[in-house]
Tab-separated table of N, CA and C in Angstrom:
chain	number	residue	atom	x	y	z
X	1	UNK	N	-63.448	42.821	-86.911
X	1	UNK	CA	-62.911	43.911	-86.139
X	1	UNK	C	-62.472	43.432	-84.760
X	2	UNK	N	-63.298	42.769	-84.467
X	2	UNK	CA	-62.867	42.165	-83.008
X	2	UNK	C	-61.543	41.184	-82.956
X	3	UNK	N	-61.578	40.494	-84.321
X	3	UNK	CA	-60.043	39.764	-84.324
X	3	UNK	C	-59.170	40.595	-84.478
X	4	UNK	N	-59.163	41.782	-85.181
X	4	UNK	CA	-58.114	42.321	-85.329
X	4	UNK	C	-57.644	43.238	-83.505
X	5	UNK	N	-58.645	43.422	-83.514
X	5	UNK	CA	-58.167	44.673	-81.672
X	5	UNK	C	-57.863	42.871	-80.818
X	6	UNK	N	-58.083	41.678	-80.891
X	6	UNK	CA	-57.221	41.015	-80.117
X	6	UNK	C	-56.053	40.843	-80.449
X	7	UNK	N	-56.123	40.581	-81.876
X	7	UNK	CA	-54.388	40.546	-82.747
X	7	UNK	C	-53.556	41.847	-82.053
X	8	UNK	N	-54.130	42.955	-82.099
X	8	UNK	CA	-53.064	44.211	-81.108
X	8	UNK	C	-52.827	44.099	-80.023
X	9	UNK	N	-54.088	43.055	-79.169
X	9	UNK	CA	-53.765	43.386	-78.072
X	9	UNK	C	-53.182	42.024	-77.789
X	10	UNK	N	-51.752	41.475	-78.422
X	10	UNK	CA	-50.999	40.493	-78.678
X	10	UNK	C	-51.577	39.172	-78.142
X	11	UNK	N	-52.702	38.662	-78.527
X	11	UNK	CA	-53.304	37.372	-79.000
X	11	UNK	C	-52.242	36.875	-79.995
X	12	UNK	N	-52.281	35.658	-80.400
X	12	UNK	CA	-51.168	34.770	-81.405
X	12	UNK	C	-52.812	34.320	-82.400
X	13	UNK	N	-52.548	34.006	-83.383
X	13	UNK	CA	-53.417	33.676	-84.057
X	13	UNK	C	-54.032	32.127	-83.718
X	14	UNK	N	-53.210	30.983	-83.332
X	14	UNK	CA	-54.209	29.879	-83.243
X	14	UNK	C	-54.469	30.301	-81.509
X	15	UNK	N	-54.235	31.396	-80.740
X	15	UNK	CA	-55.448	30.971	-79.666
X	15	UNK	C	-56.717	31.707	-80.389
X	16	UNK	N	-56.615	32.882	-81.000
X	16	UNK	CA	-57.922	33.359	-81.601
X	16	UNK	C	-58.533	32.066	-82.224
X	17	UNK	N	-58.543	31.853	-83.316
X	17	UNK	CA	-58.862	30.499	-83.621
X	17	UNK	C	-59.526	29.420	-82.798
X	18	UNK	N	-58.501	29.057	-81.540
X	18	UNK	CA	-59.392	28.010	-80.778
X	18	UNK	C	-60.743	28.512	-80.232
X	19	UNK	N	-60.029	29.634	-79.943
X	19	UNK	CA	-61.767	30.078	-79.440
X	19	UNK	C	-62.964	29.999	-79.817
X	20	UNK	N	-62.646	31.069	-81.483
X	20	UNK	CA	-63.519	30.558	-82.686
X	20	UNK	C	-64.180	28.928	-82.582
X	21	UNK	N	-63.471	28.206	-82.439
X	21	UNK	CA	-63.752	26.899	-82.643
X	21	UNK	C	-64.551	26.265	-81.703
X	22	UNK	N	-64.154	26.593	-80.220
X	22	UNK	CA	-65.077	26.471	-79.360
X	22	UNK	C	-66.410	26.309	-79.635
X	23	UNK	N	-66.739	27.903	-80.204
X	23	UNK	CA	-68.158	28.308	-80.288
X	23	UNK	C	-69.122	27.187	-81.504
X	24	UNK	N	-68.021	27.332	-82.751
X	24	UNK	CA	-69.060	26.710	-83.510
X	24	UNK	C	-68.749	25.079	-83.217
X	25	UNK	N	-67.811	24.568	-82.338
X	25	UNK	CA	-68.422	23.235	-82.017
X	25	UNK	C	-69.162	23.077	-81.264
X	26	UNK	N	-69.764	23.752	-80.330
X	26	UNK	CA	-70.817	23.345	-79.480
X	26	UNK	C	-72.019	24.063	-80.088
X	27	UNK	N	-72.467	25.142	-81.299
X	27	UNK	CA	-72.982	25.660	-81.556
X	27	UNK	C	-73.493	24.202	-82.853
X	28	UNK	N	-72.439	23.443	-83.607
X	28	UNK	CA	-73.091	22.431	-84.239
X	28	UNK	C	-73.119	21.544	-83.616
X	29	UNK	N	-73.210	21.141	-82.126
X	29	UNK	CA	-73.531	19.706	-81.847
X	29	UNK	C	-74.637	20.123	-81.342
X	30	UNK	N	-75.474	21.367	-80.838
X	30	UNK	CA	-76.373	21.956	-80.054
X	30	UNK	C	-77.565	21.317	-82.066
X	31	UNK	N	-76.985	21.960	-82.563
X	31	UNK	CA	-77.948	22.296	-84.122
X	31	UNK	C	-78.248	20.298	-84.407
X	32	UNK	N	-77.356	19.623	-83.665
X	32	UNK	CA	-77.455	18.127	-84.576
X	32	UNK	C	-76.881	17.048	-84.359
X	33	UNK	N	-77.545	16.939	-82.463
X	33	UNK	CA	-77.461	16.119	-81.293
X	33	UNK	C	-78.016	14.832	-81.309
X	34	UNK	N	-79.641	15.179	-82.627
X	34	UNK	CA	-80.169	13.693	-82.337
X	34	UNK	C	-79.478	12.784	-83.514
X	35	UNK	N	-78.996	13.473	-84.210
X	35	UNK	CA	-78.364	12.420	-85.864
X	35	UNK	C	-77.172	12.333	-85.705
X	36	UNK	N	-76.298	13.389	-85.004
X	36	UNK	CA	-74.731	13.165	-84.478
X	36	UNK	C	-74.171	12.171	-84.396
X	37	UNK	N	-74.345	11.126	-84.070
X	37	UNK	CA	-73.258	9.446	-83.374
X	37	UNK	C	-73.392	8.432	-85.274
X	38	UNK	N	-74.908	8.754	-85.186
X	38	UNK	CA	-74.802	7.656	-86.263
X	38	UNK	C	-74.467	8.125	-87.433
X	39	UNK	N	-74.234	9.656	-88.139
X	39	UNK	CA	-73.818	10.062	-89.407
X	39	UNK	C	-71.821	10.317	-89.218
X	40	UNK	N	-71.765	10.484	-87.944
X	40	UNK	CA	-70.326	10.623	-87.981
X	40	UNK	C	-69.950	9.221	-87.610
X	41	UNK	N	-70.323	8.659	-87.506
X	41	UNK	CA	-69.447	7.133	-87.700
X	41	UNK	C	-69.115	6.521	-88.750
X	42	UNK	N	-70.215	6.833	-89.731
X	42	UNK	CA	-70.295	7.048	-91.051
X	42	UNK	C	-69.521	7.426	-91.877
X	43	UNK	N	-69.145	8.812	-91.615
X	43	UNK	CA	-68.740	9.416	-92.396
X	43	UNK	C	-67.175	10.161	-91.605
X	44	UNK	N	-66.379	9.072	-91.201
X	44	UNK	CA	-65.224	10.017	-90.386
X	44	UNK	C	-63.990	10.633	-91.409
X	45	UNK	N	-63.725	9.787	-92.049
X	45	UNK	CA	-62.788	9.920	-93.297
X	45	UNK	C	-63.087	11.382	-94.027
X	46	UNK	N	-64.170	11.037	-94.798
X	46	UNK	CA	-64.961	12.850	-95.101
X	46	UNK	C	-64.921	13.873	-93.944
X	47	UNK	N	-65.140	13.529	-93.285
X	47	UNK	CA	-65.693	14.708	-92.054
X	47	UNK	C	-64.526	15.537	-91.620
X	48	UNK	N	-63.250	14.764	-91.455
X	48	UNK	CA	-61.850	15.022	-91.092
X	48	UNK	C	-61.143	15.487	-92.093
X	49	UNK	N	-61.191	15.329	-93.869
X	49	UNK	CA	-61.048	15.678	-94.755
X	49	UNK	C	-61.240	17.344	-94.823
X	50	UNK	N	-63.225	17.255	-94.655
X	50	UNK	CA	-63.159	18.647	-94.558
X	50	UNK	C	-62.959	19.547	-94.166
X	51	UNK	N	-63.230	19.017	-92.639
X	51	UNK	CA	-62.331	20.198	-91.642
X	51	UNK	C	-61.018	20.574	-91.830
X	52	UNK	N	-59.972	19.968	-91.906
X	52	UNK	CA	-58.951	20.205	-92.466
X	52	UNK	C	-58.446	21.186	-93.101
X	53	UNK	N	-59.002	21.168	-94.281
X	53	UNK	CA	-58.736	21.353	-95.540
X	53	UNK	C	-60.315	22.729	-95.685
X	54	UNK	N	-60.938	22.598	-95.486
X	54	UNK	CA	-62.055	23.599	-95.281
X	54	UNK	C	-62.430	24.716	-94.069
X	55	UNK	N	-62.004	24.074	-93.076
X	55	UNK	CA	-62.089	24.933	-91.711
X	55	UNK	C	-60.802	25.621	-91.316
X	56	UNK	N	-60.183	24.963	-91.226
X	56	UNK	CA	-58.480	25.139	-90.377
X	56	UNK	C	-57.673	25.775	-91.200
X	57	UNK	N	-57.372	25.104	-92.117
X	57	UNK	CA	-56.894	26.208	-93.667
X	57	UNK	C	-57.073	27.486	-93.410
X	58	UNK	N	-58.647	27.361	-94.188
X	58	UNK	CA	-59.549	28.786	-94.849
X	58	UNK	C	-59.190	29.789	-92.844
X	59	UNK	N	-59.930	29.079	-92.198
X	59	UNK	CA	-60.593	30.224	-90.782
X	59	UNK	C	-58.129	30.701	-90.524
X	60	UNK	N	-57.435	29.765	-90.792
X	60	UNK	CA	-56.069	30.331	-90.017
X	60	UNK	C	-55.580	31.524	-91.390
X	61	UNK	N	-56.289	31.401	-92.665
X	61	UNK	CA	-55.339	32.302	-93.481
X	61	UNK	C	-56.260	33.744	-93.505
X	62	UNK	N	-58.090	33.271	-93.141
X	62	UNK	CA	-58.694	34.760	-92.694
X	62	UNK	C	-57.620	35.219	-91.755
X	63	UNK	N	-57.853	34.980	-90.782
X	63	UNK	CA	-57.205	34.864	-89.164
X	63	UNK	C	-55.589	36.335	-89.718
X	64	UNK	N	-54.733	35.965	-90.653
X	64	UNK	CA	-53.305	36.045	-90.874
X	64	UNK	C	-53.919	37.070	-91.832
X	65	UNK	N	-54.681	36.879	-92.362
X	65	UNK	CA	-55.209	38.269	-93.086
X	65	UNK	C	-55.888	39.678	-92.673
X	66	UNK	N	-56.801	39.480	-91.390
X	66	UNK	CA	-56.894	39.999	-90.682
X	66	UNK	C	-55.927	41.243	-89.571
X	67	UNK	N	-55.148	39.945	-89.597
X	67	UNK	CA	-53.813	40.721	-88.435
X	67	UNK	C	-53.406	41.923	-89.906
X	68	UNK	N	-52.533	41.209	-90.700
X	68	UNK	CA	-52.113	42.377	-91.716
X	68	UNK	C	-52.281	43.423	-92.854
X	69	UNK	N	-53.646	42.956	-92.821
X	69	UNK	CA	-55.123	43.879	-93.955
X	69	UNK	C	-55.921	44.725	-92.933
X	70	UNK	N	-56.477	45.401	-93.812
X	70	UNK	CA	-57.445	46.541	-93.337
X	70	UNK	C	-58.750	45.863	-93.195
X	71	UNK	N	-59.536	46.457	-91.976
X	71	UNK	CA	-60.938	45.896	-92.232
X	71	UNK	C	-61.545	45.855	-93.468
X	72	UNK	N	-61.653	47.162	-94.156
X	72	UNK	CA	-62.401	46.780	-95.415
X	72	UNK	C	-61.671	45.927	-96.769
X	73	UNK	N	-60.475	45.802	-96.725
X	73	UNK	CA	-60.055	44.546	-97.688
X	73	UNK	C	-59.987	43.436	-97.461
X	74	UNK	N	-60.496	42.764	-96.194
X	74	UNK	CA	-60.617	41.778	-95.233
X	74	UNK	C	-62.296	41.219	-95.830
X	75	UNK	N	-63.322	42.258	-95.392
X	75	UNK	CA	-64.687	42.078	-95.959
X	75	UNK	C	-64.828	41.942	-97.597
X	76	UNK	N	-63.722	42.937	-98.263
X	76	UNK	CA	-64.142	42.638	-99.408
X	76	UNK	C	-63.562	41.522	-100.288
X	77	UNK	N	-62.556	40.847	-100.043
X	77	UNK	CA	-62.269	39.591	-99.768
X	77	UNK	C	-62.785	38.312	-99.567
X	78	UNK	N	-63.827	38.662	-98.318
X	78	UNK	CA	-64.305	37.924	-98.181
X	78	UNK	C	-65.715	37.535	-99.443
């Protein structure tokens, strides 16, 4: 609900988004500060894969669904 009353109140969809993103990147480096350096060095190829293709995708076509769906076909959707 809250994306959608910024979508009216003419937000563009990737600043909603960055914002979004803000939160849960500092919200997962807060969750997994002490294993952080040495599993993502590890694993950069995967890690960049998923975001991609799992985060950015999926969170920009909620995002575009949002603006032009109703709250409740948005949730039930989901």
């Amino acid at each position: 609900m809250y994306s959608r009353k910024l979508s009216e109140e003419g937000w563009t969809t990737s600043i909603i988004l960055a914002d979004r993103y803000y939160g849960i990147i500092l919200l997962s480096f807060i969750a997994t500060y002490d294993v952080f350096f040495e599993y993502f060095s590890g694993n950069i190829g995967w890690i960049l894969a998923v975001t991609a293709t799992g985060v950015i995708l999926s969170l920009y076509l909620l995002q575009i669904g949002i603006r032009y769906c109703s709250s409740l076909m948005v949730m039930m959707s989901l």
